[in-house]
Amino acid sequence: MLGVSRTSRREAAPQASLGLPELTYDGTDLARGIKGAVKQFHRNKDIVVAGRHYSTLFVNLDGWLFRYKILHDGDRQIVDFILPGQIFGLQACLFQASLYSIETVTDTSVASIPVDAIDPLFDKNPGLAKALFRSAVRETAIVGEHLIDTARRSACARVGHLLLELFVRLRVAGQTDGLSFAIPLTQEIIGDAVGLTTVHVNRTLRALREDKLIQFGDKRITILDFEALSELSDFDDTYLGETAGALRRESVSQYPFGTHGNATSSEAPPRHDIGT
Amino acid sequence: MLGVSRTSRREAAPQASLGLPELTYDGTDLARGIKGAVKQFHRNKDIVVAGRHYSTLFVNLDGWLFRYKILHDGDRQIVDFILPGQIFGLQACLFQASLYSIETVTDTSVASIPVDAIDPLFDKNPGLAKALFRSAVRETAIVGEHLIDTARRSACARVGHLLLELFVRLRVAGQTDGLSFAIPLTQEIIGDAVGLTTVHVNRTLRALREDKLIQFGDKRITILDFEALSELSDFDDTYLGETAGALRRESVSQYPFGTHGNATSSEAPPRHDIGT
DNA sequence: CGCCTAATTGAACCCGGTCAACCTTAGTGG
DNA sequence: CCACTAAGGTTGACCGGGTTCAATTAGGCG
């Protein structure tokens, strides 16, 4: 039922890092370093509740979560998904009242890091500031892409685009198997994310399958024709990949801004030294 | 023709700051302090071009701009608007290739600040890091709200919501006159922002007018019934106002994270000391 | 076995898109 | 001073993708 159970949890190669580019890496290391309390959450539980203020960051160690908002008419809009390895909860720390709630899709273990514990780290490793900063900007990019998704694309393109985004993000996190990956989402969740009804998500998935673009069943999706699906969905992974690439290349400037003379090359310690 | 000509430009009370909350304030002061080159741009000119990399931040001193992306089918999606006083171009600095283009709506004067000039400032005023950080998170919130706009709301609600957002943001910037404000946007631009065709934007505006919710003409909009329009549009200014409010209350922590013991009260210098 | 959640499929309806025509206004050049 | 042009705004008729409502099936789990 979990869907992600295929991938190891704590056993995942420790130095390889679980998850997403920048933050992730820092995140897990950060969590390891601080030994922040790790808590288990069941599926369908709210971890962050809209309207409340928080003073801890969270690291998603293994599960799937999503950030969402309930509208006045009761509709639920999912803004983005939080995949294994990602940090979350920044916004809830910075704002007086969190704008969104965050809920688990699967059973999930979450490390929480009191922000108090972070400030001191900035002294030793200002690169962390940059990583967090970049993560915030990256998040805007993802949300922006979702905006374009719902505003401009057809149902097929929306669903296809979401699947491709998840695939690429999971691949970076090492959670794919060829062109196939476990997806613990219900059609209702997908609909709430791309702005379609459950009924139409269903029809759309069928259409994609009948066109031999994807294949699915048992909480697992296989992309049969990456090219064609990308074409159909107007998918361009720049907004995901470039970010990862960019960080890899220049991750060491003192401050969030890169080009400070020679900052683009590498001389500072690698960023997984935080906890050691 | 400009539409914003009503409001003074350079003459605006200098210490009151032009624009938007956080960044804005820092932005203008920052621009003043560094005396970054101020350049004039005509309307409908691209200032940032998608795909290029930049190493300067920009401050919008007086005009209207928007961030947008051209899709593969030629459609244009506007992601958000950049109002007088706002900083922009962060993303283009942090990413190898900017995801979006930024174009002027009106004639605009723009101050550019080389990022090289900013790093040193961080030493003296780490609060600036927080301001920029917060701005990035805030931007995500605005884009997220636009996402909800296009995904979940009816045409009326979308247009109404956009108008209300612009109104609130302009009010903070001191660019409103009662419930009325100058709006230099064409119906095509509005459509590209909320995901509707020009034709339907027109019909929607007419409907809103016939319902006595708004009134418009000559590049100017008056909100006749703020409550009713908010209700109809599912508008809640938390995502804008709370941000501003939050900053006002706690703007001084050493690092992007607020609650560091006593950081919520004020002891550090006010944030407009950057340039002086 | 029976309950509940999720997936599936059908039929009628409607919001917003598309296409096309016309109007209004500002700018331009003779 | 007027004729011409172009951009933006306005309106109508028709169409279609996606919603809505509703019924049925399939798959855990007590």
Coordinates of C-alpha atoms (C1' of nucleotides) in Angstrom, one line a residue:
Chain A
M1 CA 0.0 0.0 0.0
L2 CA 2.8 2.3 0.7
G3 CA 4.2 2.3 -2.7
V4 CA 7.6 3.5 -1.8
S5 CA 8.4 0.5 0.3
R6 CA 10.5 -0.7 -2.5
T7 CA 13.3 1.7 -1.7
S8 CA 15.3 1.3 1.4
R9 CA 14.8 3.8 4.1
R10 CA 17.6 4.2 6.6
E11 CA 19.7 1.7 4.8
A12 CA 20.2 4.0 1.8
A13 CA 23.9 4.6 1.2
P14 CA 24.5 7.3 3.7
Q15 CA 27.0 9.3 1.8
A16 CA 25.1 9.2 -1.4
S17 CA 22.3 11.2 0.1
L18 CA 18.7 10.5 -0.6
G19 CA 17.2 13.2 -2.3
L20 CA 16.9 16.3 -4.2
P21 CA 19.8 18.4 -5.3
E22 CA 20.9 21.2 -3.1
L23 CA 18.9 21.4 0.0
T24 CA 18.3 17.8 0.3
Y25 CA 21.8 17.0 0.6
D26 CA 22.4 19.7 3.1
G27 CA 19.1 18.7 4.7
T28 CA 20.0 15.1 5.4
D29 CA 23.4 15.9 6.5
L30 CA 22.1 18.7 8.5
A31 CA 19.6 16.3 10.2
R32 CA 22.4 13.8 10.8
G33 CA 24.6 16.4 12.2
I34 CA 22.1 17.9 14.6
K35 CA 20.6 14.6 15.3
G36 CA 17.2 16.3 15.2
A37 CA 14.4 14.3 16.5
V38 CA 13.1 11.9 13.9
K39 CA 9.4 11.3 14.1
Q40 CA 7.2 8.8 12.3
F41 CA 4.0 9.9 10.8
H42 CA 1.2 7.8 9.4
R43 CA -0.3 8.5 6.0
N44 CA -2.9 11.3 5.6
K45 CA -1.7 13.2 8.6
D46 CA -1.1 16.9 8.6
I47 CA 2.4 17.8 9.7
V48 CA 2.0 21.5 9.1
V49 CA -1.3 23.2 9.5
A50 CA -2.2 26.4 7.7
G51 CA -2.5 29.4 9.9
R52 CA -0.1 28.2 12.6
H53 CA 3.5 29.4 13.1
Y54 CA 6.4 27.0 13.4
S55 CA 9.9 27.3 14.5
T56 CA 11.4 24.1 13.2
L57 CA 12.4 23.0 9.7
F58 CA 11.6 19.5 8.7
V59 CA 13.4 17.0 6.5
N60 CA 11.4 14.4 4.7
L61 CA 13.5 11.3 5.1
D62 CA 11.5 8.8 3.0
G63 CA 7.9 9.5 2.3
W64 CA 5.7 11.6 0.0
L65 CA 4.0 14.7 1.2
F66 CA 2.2 17.6 -0.4
R67 CA 1.6 21.2 0.4
Y68 CA -2.0 22.3 0.0
K69 CA -4.6 24.8 0.7
I70 CA -8.3 24.5 1.3
L71 CA -10.3 27.1 -0.6
H72 CA -13.4 28.8 0.7
D73 CA -15.7 26.5 -1.3
G74 CA -14.0 23.5 0.2
D75 CA -11.9 22.6 -2.8
R76 CA -8.4 21.5 -2.1
Q77 CA -5.5 22.8 -4.2
I78 CA -2.2 21.0 -4.0
V79 CA 0.6 23.4 -4.7
D80 CA 3.5 21.0 -4.8
F81 CA 4.8 17.6 -3.7
I82 CA 7.5 17.0 -1.2
L83 CA 9.6 14.0 -2.2
P84 CA 12.1 11.9 -0.1
G85 CA 15.1 14.0 0.9
Q86 CA 13.5 17.4 0.7
I87 CA 13.5 20.0 3.4
F88 CA 10.2 21.7 4.0
G89 CA 8.5 24.1 6.4
L90 CA 10.6 27.1 5.6
Q91 CA 7.6 29.2 4.8
A92 CA 5.9 28.3 8.0
C93 CA 8.9 29.5 9.9
L94 CA 9.3 32.8 8.1
F95 CA 5.6 33.7 8.1
Q96 CA 3.6 34.5 11.1
A97 CA 1.0 32.1 9.9
S98 CA 1.7 29.3 7.4
L99 CA -0.2 29.8 4.2
Y100 CA -0.4 26.1 3.5
S101 CA -0.9 22.9 5.2
I102 CA 1.4 19.9 4.6
E103 CA 0.1 16.4 4.7
T104 CA 1.6 13.0 4.3
V105 CA 0.7 10.8 1.5
T106 CA 2.5 7.8 2.7
D107 CA 3.9 6.8 6.1
T108 CA 6.8 9.0 6.6
S109 CA 9.7 9.6 8.9
V110 CA 10.5 13.3 9.4
A111 CA 13.4 14.9 11.1
S112 CA 12.7 18.2 12.7
I113 CA 15.4 20.8 13.2
P114 CA 14.7 23.7 15.5
V115 CA 15.7 26.9 13.8
D116 CA 17.5 27.9 16.9
A117 CA 20.0 25.2 16.1
I118 CA 20.6 26.5 12.6
D119 CA 21.6 30.1 13.2
P120 CA 24.9 29.1 14.7
L121 CA 25.7 26.8 11.8
F122 CA 25.5 29.8 9.5
D123 CA 28.7 31.1 11.0
K124 CA 30.7 28.0 10.2
N125 CA 29.0 27.3 6.9
P126 CA 27.5 30.3 5.2
G127 CA 27.1 28.1 2.1
L128 CA 24.1 26.8 3.9
A129 CA 22.4 30.1 3.6
K130 CA 23.0 29.9 -0.1
A131 CA 21.6 26.4 -0.3
L132 CA 18.4 27.4 1.6
F133 CA 18.1 30.5 -0.5
R134 CA 18.5 28.6 -3.7
S135 CA 16.0 26.1 -2.5
A136 CA 13.4 28.9 -2.0
V137 CA 14.0 30.2 -5.5
R138 CA 13.8 26.7 -6.9
E139 CA 10.5 26.2 -5.2
T140 CA 9.2 29.3 -6.8
A141 CA 10.2 27.8 -10.2
I142 CA 8.4 24.6 -9.6
V143 CA 5.3 26.4 -8.4
G144 CA 5.5 28.7 -11.4
E145 CA 5.6 25.7 -13.7
H146 CA 2.5 24.3 -12.0
L147 CA 0.9 27.6 -12.6
I148 CA 1.6 27.3 -16.3
D149 CA 0.4 23.8 -16.1
T150 CA -3.0 24.6 -14.9
A151 CA -3.4 27.9 -16.7
R152 CA -2.4 26.9 -20.2
R153 CA -2.3 23.2 -20.8
S154 CA -4.9 20.7 -21.7
A155 CA -5.8 17.9 -19.3
C156 CA -3.5 15.5 -21.1
A157 CA -0.6 17.9 -20.9
R158 CA -1.2 18.6 -17.3
V159 CA -1.2 15.1 -16.2
G160 CA 1.7 14.2 -18.4
H161 CA 3.7 17.1 -17.2
L162 CA 3.1 16.2 -13.5
L163 CA 4.2 12.6 -14.2
L164 CA 7.3 13.8 -16.0
E165 CA 8.2 16.2 -13.2
L166 CA 7.8 13.5 -10.6
F167 CA 9.8 11.1 -12.7
V168 CA 12.7 13.5 -13.1
R169 CA 12.7 14.5 -9.5
L170 CA 12.6 10.9 -8.3
R171 CA 15.4 10.0 -10.7
V172 CA 17.6 12.6 -9.2
A173 CA 16.8 11.1 -5.8
G174 CA 17.6 7.6 -7.1
Q175 CA 14.0 6.4 -6.7
T176 CA 13.3 5.3 -10.2
D177 CA 13.8 2.0 -11.9
G178 CA 14.4 2.6 -15.6
L179 CA 11.5 4.5 -16.8
S180 CA 9.3 3.3 -14.1
F181 CA 8.6 4.5 -10.6
A182 CA 6.3 3.9 -7.7
I183 CA 3.6 6.5 -7.3
P184 CA 1.5 6.4 -4.1
L185 CA -0.9 9.1 -5.3
T186 CA -4.6 8.6 -5.8
Q187 CA -6.3 10.0 -8.8
E188 CA -8.1 12.4 -6.5
I189 CA -4.7 13.8 -5.3
I190 CA -3.5 14.1 -8.9
G191 CA -6.7 16.0 -9.8
D192 CA -6.3 18.3 -6.8
A193 CA -2.7 19.0 -8.0
V194 CA -3.4 19.7 -11.6
G195 CA -6.8 21.3 -11.3
L196 CA -9.0 18.5 -12.7
T197 CA -11.8 16.4 -11.3
T198 CA -11.1 12.8 -10.4
V199 CA -13.4 11.7 -13.2
H200 CA -11.4 13.5 -15.8
V201 CA -8.0 12.4 -14.4
N202 CA -9.2 8.9 -14.9
R203 CA -10.3 9.5 -18.5
T204 CA -7.0 11.3 -19.1
L205 CA -4.9 8.5 -17.8
R206 CA -6.8 6.1 -19.9
A207 CA -6.2 8.2 -22.9
L208 CA -2.5 8.4 -22.2
R209 CA -2.4 4.6 -21.8
E210 CA -4.4 4.0 -25.0
D211 CA -1.9 6.2 -26.8
K212 CA 0.9 4.0 -25.5
L213 CA 2.6 6.9 -23.7
I214 CA 2.4 5.4 -20.2
Q215 CA 1.5 2.2 -18.5
F216 CA 0.3 1.8 -15.0
G217 CA -1.1 -0.3 -12.4
D218 CA -0.6 -1.3 -8.8
K219 CA 0.6 2.1 -7.7
R220 CA 3.4 2.2 -10.3
I221 CA 3.9 4.1 -13.5
T222 CA 6.0 3.4 -16.4
I223 CA 6.8 6.0 -19.1
L224 CA 6.7 4.2 -22.4
D225 CA 7.6 7.1 -24.6
F226 CA 9.5 9.8 -22.8
E227 CA 10.0 11.9 -25.9
A228 CA 6.4 11.9 -27.1
L229 CA 5.1 12.5 -23.6
S230 CA 7.5 15.5 -23.2
E231 CA 6.4 16.8 -26.5
L232 CA 2.7 16.5 -25.7
S233 CA 3.1 17.9 -22.2
D234 CA 5.4 20.8 -23.3
F235 CA 7.8 19.5 -20.7
D236 CA 11.3 20.9 -20.4
D237 CA 13.2 19.9 -17.3
T238 CA 15.3 23.0 -17.2
Y239 CA 13.4 24.3 -14.2
L240 CA 14.4 21.2 -12.3
G241 CA 17.6 20.0 -13.8
E242 CA 19.4 23.2 -14.4
T243 CA 19.0 23.9 -10.7
A244 CA 20.7 20.8 -9.7
G245 CA 23.4 21.3 -12.3
A246 CA 24.0 24.9 -11.3
L247 CA 24.5 24.0 -7.7
R248 CA 26.9 21.3 -8.5
R249 CA 29.0 23.7 -10.4
E250 CA 29.1 26.6 -8.0
S251 CA 28.2 25.8 -4.5
V252 CA 30.6 27.6 -2.5
S253 CA 30.2 31.3 -2.6
Q254 CA 30.2 33.0 0.8
Y255 CA 26.7 34.3 0.2
P256 CA 23.7 33.5 -1.8
F257 CA 25.2 35.3 -4.8
G258 CA 27.5 33.4 -6.8
T259 CA 29.9 35.4 -8.9
H260 CA 32.2 37.0 -6.4
G261 CA 35.4 37.0 -8.3
N262 CA 36.4 33.4 -8.2
A263 CA 33.4 32.0 -6.4
T264 CA 32.4 30.0 -9.4
S265 CA 35.2 27.5 -9.0
S266 CA 35.6 25.4 -6.0
E267 CA 37.8 25.9 -3.0
A268 CA 35.5 25.7 0.0
P269 CA 34.8 22.4 1.6
P270 CA 32.1 20.2 0.1
R271 CA 28.7 20.9 1.5
H272 CA 28.3 17.6 3.3
D273 CA 30.7 18.8 6.0
I274 CA 28.0 20.4 8.1
G275 CA 27.4 17.6 10.5
T276 CA 30.9 16.3 10.8
Chain B
M1 CA -0.7 57.0 -21.7
L2 CA 1.5 55.9 -18.9
G3 CA -1.2 55.4 -16.5
V4 CA 1.0 55.8 -13.4
S5 CA 2.0 59.3 -14.2
R6 CA -0.4 60.5 -11.5
T7 CA 2.0 59.4 -8.8
S8 CA 5.2 61.3 -8.3
R9 CA 8.4 59.5 -9.2
R10 CA 11.5 60.7 -7.5
E11 CA 9.6 63.2 -5.5
A12 CA 7.9 60.5 -3.4
A13 CA 8.7 61.0 0.2
P14 CA 12.1 59.5 0.4
Q15 CA 11.9 58.0 3.8
A16 CA 8.5 56.6 3.3
S17 CA 9.8 54.3 0.6
L18 CA 8.0 53.6 -2.6
G19 CA 7.1 50.1 -2.7
L20 CA 6.4 46.8 -1.4
P21 CA 7.2 45.6 2.1
E22 CA 10.5 44.1 2.8
L23 CA 12.6 44.0 -0.2
T24 CA 11.3 47.0 -1.6
Y25 CA 12.4 49.1 1.2
D26 CA 15.7 47.5 1.2
G27 CA 15.7 47.7 -2.5
T28 CA 15.3 51.4 -2.8
D29 CA 17.7 52.2 -0.1
L30 CA 20.1 49.7 -1.4
A31 CA 19.8 51.3 -4.8
R32 CA 20.3 54.7 -3.3
G33 CA 23.2 53.6 -1.2
I34 CA 25.1 51.9 -4.0
K35 CA 24.0 54.5 -6.5
G36 CA 23.6 51.8 -9.0
A37 CA 23.1 52.9 -12.5
V38 CA 19.6 54.0 -13.2
K39 CA 18.4 53.2 -16.7
Q40 CA 15.2 54.2 -18.5
F41 CA 13.3 51.7 -20.4
H42 CA 10.4 52.3 -22.8
R43 CA 7.2 50.3 -22.6
N44 CA 7.1 46.8 -24.0
K45 CA 10.8 46.2 -23.7
D46 CA 12.4 43.1 -22.4
I47 CA 14.7 43.7 -19.5
V48 CA 15.4 40.1 -18.7
V49 CA 15.4 37.5 -21.4
A50 CA 14.7 33.9 -20.6
G51 CA 17.6 31.6 -21.1
R52 CA 20.3 34.2 -20.3
H53 CA 22.2 34.5 -17.1
Y54 CA 22.5 37.8 -15.3
S55 CA 24.7 39.1 -12.5
T56 CA 22.8 42.1 -11.5
L57 CA 19.8 42.6 -9.5
F58 CA 17.3 45.2 -10.6
V59 CA 15.1 47.6 -8.7
N60 CA 11.9 48.8 -10.3
L61 CA 11.8 52.5 -9.4
D62 CA 8.4 53.5 -10.8
G63 CA 6.9 51.4 -13.6
W64 CA 5.0 48.2 -14.1
L65 CA 6.6 45.1 -15.4
F66 CA 5.7 41.4 -15.6
R67 CA 7.6 38.2 -15.5
Y68 CA 6.5 35.8 -18.2
K69 CA 7.2 32.7 -20.3
I70 CA 6.4 31.8 -23.8
L71 CA 5.1 28.3 -24.2
H72 CA 5.9 26.0 -27.1
D73 CA 2.6 26.8 -28.8
G74 CA 3.3 30.5 -28.6
D75 CA 1.0 31.2 -25.7
R76 CA 2.3 33.7 -23.2
Q77 CA 1.8 33.0 -19.5
I78 CA 2.4 35.9 -17.1
V79 CA 3.6 34.6 -13.8
D80 CA 3.5 37.7 -11.8
F81 CA 3.6 41.5 -11.9
I82 CA 6.4 43.6 -10.6
L83 CA 5.2 46.9 -9.1
P84 CA 7.0 50.1 -8.3
G85 CA 9.6 49.6 -5.6
Q86 CA 10.1 45.9 -6.1
I87 CA 13.4 44.2 -6.6
F88 CA 13.6 41.6 -9.3
G89 CA 16.0 39.5 -11.2
L90 CA 17.1 37.3 -8.3
Q91 CA 16.2 34.1 -10.1
A92 CA 18.1 35.2 -13.2
C93 CA 21.2 35.6 -11.0
L94 CA 20.9 32.3 -9.1
F95 CA 20.1 30.1 -12.1
Q96 CA 22.4 29.5 -15.0
A97 CA 19.7 30.5 -17.3
S98 CA 16.7 32.6 -16.4
L99 CA 13.5 30.7 -16.6
Y100 CA 11.4 33.8 -17.4
S101 CA 11.6 37.0 -19.3
I102 CA 10.7 40.3 -17.8
E103 CA 9.1 43.0 -19.8
T104 CA 8.0 46.5 -19.1
V105 CA 4.4 47.5 -19.3
T106 CA 5.0 51.2 -18.9
D107 CA 8.0 53.4 -19.3
T108 CA 10.1 52.5 -16.4
S109 CA 13.3 53.5 -14.7
V110 CA 15.3 50.7 -13.3
A111 CA 18.3 50.7 -11.0
S112 CA 20.7 47.8 -11.5
I113 CA 22.9 46.5 -8.8
P114 CA 25.8 44.3 -9.6
V115 CA 25.7 41.3 -7.3
D116 CA 29.4 41.8 -6.6
A117 CA 28.5 44.9 -4.8
I118 CA 26.1 43.1 -2.6
D119 CA 28.2 40.4 -1.0
P120 CA 30.2 42.9 1.0
L121 CA 27.1 44.4 2.3
F122 CA 26.1 41.2 3.9
D123 CA 28.9 41.5 6.3
K124 CA 27.7 44.8 7.7
N125 CA 24.1 44.0 7.5
P126 CA 23.1 40.3 7.6
G127 CA 19.5 41.4 7.9
L128 CA 19.7 42.0 4.2
A129 CA 20.1 38.3 3.7
K130 CA 16.9 37.8 5.6
A131 CA 15.1 40.4 3.6
L132 CA 16.1 38.9 0.3
F133 CA 15.3 35.5 1.7
R134 CA 11.9 36.5 2.8
S135 CA 11.3 38.1 -0.5
A136 CA 11.9 34.9 -2.3
V137 CA 9.5 33.0 0.0
R138 CA 6.9 35.8 -0.5
E139 CA 7.3 35.5 -4.2
T140 CA 6.5 31.8 -4.0
A141 CA 3.4 32.7 -2.1
I142 CA 2.2 35.1 -4.7
V143 CA 2.9 32.6 -7.5
G144 CA 1.1 30.0 -5.5
E145 CA -1.9 32.1 -5.2
H146 CA -1.9 32.7 -8.9
L147 CA -1.7 28.9 -9.3
I148 CA -4.8 28.5 -7.2
D149 CA -6.4 31.3 -9.2
T150 CA -6.1 29.6 -12.5
A151 CA -6.6 26.1 -11.3
R152 CA -9.6 26.5 -9.2
R153 CA -11.5 29.7 -9.7
S154 CA -14.0 30.9 -12.2
A155 CA -13.3 33.6 -14.7
C156 CA -14.9 36.2 -12.5
A157 CA -13.0 35.1 -9.5
R158 CA -9.7 35.1 -11.3
V159 CA -10.1 38.6 -12.6
G160 CA -11.5 39.8 -9.4
H161 CA -8.7 38.2 -7.5
L162 CA -6.0 39.8 -9.6
L163 CA -7.6 43.2 -9.3
L164 CA -7.7 42.9 -5.5
E165 CA -4.2 41.7 -5.3
L166 CA -2.9 44.6 -7.4
F167 CA -5.0 47.0 -5.3
V168 CA -3.6 45.7 -2.0
R169 CA 0.0 45.7 -3.3
L170 CA -0.4 49.2 -4.7
R171 CA -2.0 50.5 -1.5
V172 CA 1.0 49.3 0.5
A173 CA 3.1 51.2 -2.0
G174 CA 1.0 54.3 -1.7
Q175 CA -0.2 54.2 -5.2
T176 CA -3.9 54.0 -4.6
D177 CA -6.5 56.8 -4.3
G178 CA -9.2 55.5 -2.0
L179 CA -10.6 52.4 -3.7
S180 CA -9.3 53.5 -7.0
F181 CA -6.0 53.0 -8.8
A182 CA -4.4 53.4 -12.2
I183 CA -3.9 50.2 -14.1
P184 CA -1.8 50.3 -17.2
L185 CA -2.7 46.8 -18.3
T186 CA -4.4 45.8 -21.5
Q187 CA -7.1 43.2 -21.4
E188 CA -4.8 41.0 -23.3
I189 CA -2.2 41.2 -20.5
I190 CA -4.8 40.5 -17.9
G191 CA -5.9 37.5 -19.9
D192 CA -2.3 36.2 -20.2
A193 CA -1.9 36.5 -16.4
V194 CA -5.1 34.7 -15.3
G195 CA -5.3 32.2 -18.2
L196 CA -8.3 33.6 -20.1
T197 CA -8.7 34.9 -23.6
T198 CA -9.0 38.6 -24.3
V199 CA -12.5 38.1 -25.3
H200 CA -13.5 36.5 -22.1
V201 CA -11.6 39.0 -20.0
N202 CA -13.7 41.6 -21.6
R203 CA -17.0 39.8 -20.9
T204 CA -15.9 39.2 -17.4
L205 CA -15.0 42.8 -16.7
R206 CA -18.4 43.8 -18.1
A207 CA -20.1 41.3 -15.8
L208 CA -18.2 42.7 -12.8
R209 CA -19.2 46.2 -13.8
E210 CA -22.9 45.2 -14.3
D211 CA -22.8 43.6 -10.8
K212 CA -21.7 47.0 -9.5
L213 CA -18.5 45.4 -8.1
I214 CA -16.0 47.5 -10.0
Q215 CA -16.0 50.5 -12.3
F216 CA -13.4 51.3 -14.8
G217 CA -12.4 53.4 -17.7
D218 CA -9.4 55.4 -18.9
K219 CA -6.9 53.0 -17.5
R220 CA -8.2 53.2 -14.1
I221 CA -10.2 50.9 -11.8
T222 CA -12.4 51.6 -8.9
I223 CA -13.5 48.9 -6.5
L224 CA -17.1 49.6 -5.6
D225 CA -17.7 46.8 -3.2
F226 CA -14.5 45.4 -1.7
E227 CA -16.3 43.0 0.6
A228 CA -18.5 41.5 -2.1
L229 CA -15.6 41.3 -4.6
S230 CA -13.4 39.6 -2.0
E231 CA -16.1 37.1 -1.3
L232 CA -16.7 36.4 -4.9
S233 CA -13.0 36.0 -5.6
D234 CA -12.1 34.0 -2.6
F235 CA -9.6 36.7 -1.8
D236 CA -7.7 36.7 1.5
D237 CA -4.8 39.1 1.6
T238 CA -2.9 37.1 4.2
Y239 CA -0.5 36.0 1.5
L240 CA 0.4 39.7 0.9
G241 CA -0.5 41.6 4.1
E242 CA 0.7 39.2 6.7
T243 CA 4.0 39.2 5.0
A244 CA 4.3 42.9 5.2
G245 CA 3.0 42.8 8.8
A246 CA 5.3 40.0 9.8
L247 CA 8.3 41.9 8.6
R248 CA 7.3 45.1 10.4
R249 CA 7.2 43.1 13.6
E250 CA 10.4 41.2 13.4
S251 CA 12.9 42.4 10.9
V252 CA 16.1 42.2 12.7
S253 CA 17.3 38.7 13.3
Q254 CA 20.8 38.0 12.4
Y255 CA 19.8 35.3 10.0
P256 CA 16.9 34.4 7.8
F257 CA 15.3 32.7 10.8
G258 CA 13.4 34.8 13.1
T259 CA 12.9 33.3 16.5
H260 CA 16.4 33.3 18.0
G261 CA 15.6 33.9 21.6
N262 CA 14.8 37.5 21.5
A263 CA 15.0 38.2 17.8
T264 CA 11.3 38.9 17.6
S265 CA 11.7 42.2 19.3
S266 CA 13.9 45.0 17.9
E267 CA 17.4 45.8 18.8
A268 CA 19.3 45.9 15.5
P269 CA 19.5 49.0 13.4
P270 CA 16.5 49.6 11.2
R271 CA 16.9 48.2 7.8
H272 CA 17.1 51.4 5.9
D273 CA 20.7 51.9 7.1
I274 CA 22.2 50.0 4.3
G275 CA 23.2 52.8 2.2
T276 CA 24.1 55.4 4.7
Chain C
dC1 C1' -18.7 -11.4 4.8
dG2 C1' -19.5 -6.5 4.6
dC3 C1' -17.7 -1.9 4.8
dC4 C1' -15.1 1.7 2.8
dT5 C1' -12.0 3.8 -0.3
dA6 C1' -10.6 4.2 -5.0
dA7 C1' -11.2 3.4 -9.8
dT8 C1' -14.3 3.4 -13.8
dT9 C1' -17.8 4.5 -17.1
dG10 C1' -22.0 6.9 -19.1
dA11 C1' -25.0 11.0 -20.2
dA12 C1' -26.3 15.8 -19.9
dC13 C1' -24.8 20.3 -19.2
dC14 C1' -22.1 24.6 -19.2
dC15 C1' -18.2 27.7 -19.0
dG16 C1' -14.9 29.6 -21.6
dG17 C1' -12.7 29.2 -26.3
dT18 C1' -12.8 30.2 -31.2
dC19 C1' -13.9 32.8 -35.1
dA20 C1' -15.4 36.9 -37.0
dA21 C1' -17.1 41.5 -37.3
dC22 C1' -17.3 46.1 -35.8
dC23 C1' -16.2 50.2 -32.9
dT24 C1' -13.2 53.6 -30.7
dT25 C1' -9.2 56.0 -29.9
dA26 C1' -4.6 57.8 -30.6
dG27 C1' -1.0 58.6 -33.6
dT28 C1' 0.8 59.8 -38.3
dG29 C1' 1.6 62.1 -42.3
dG30 C1' -0.2 64.7 -46.1
Chain D
dC1 C1' -7.2 69.9 -40.5
dC2 C1' -8.4 65.7 -42.1
dA3 C1' -7.6 60.9 -43.9
dC4 C1' -5.5 56.8 -43.0
dT5 C1' -3.8 53.3 -39.9
dA6 C1' -3.1 50.3 -36.0
dA7 C1' -3.9 48.8 -31.5
dG8 C1' -7.2 47.9 -28.2
dG9 C1' -11.9 47.2 -26.8
dT10 C1' -16.7 45.2 -27.6
dT11 C1' -20.1 42.1 -29.1
dG12 C1' -22.5 37.9 -31.3
dA13 C1' -22.9 32.9 -32.7
dC14 C1' -21.2 28.5 -32.3
dC15 C1' -18.4 24.7 -30.5
dG16 C1' -16.0 21.6 -27.4
dG17 C1' -13.3 20.1 -23.4
dG18 C1' -14.1 19.3 -18.8
dT19 C1' -17.6 19.3 -15.1
dT20 C1' -21.5 17.4 -12.8
dC21 C1' -24.3 13.8 -11.3
dA22 C1' -25.0 9.2 -10.8
dA23 C1' -24.3 4.3 -11.0
dT24 C1' -21.2 0.3 -11.0
dT25 C1' -17.0 -2.3 -10.2
dA26 C1' -12.7 -3.6 -7.8
dG27 C1' -9.7 -4.0 -4.0
dG28 C1' -8.1 -4.0 0.9
dC29 C1' -9.2 -4.7 5.8
dG30 C1' -11.9 -5.3 10.0

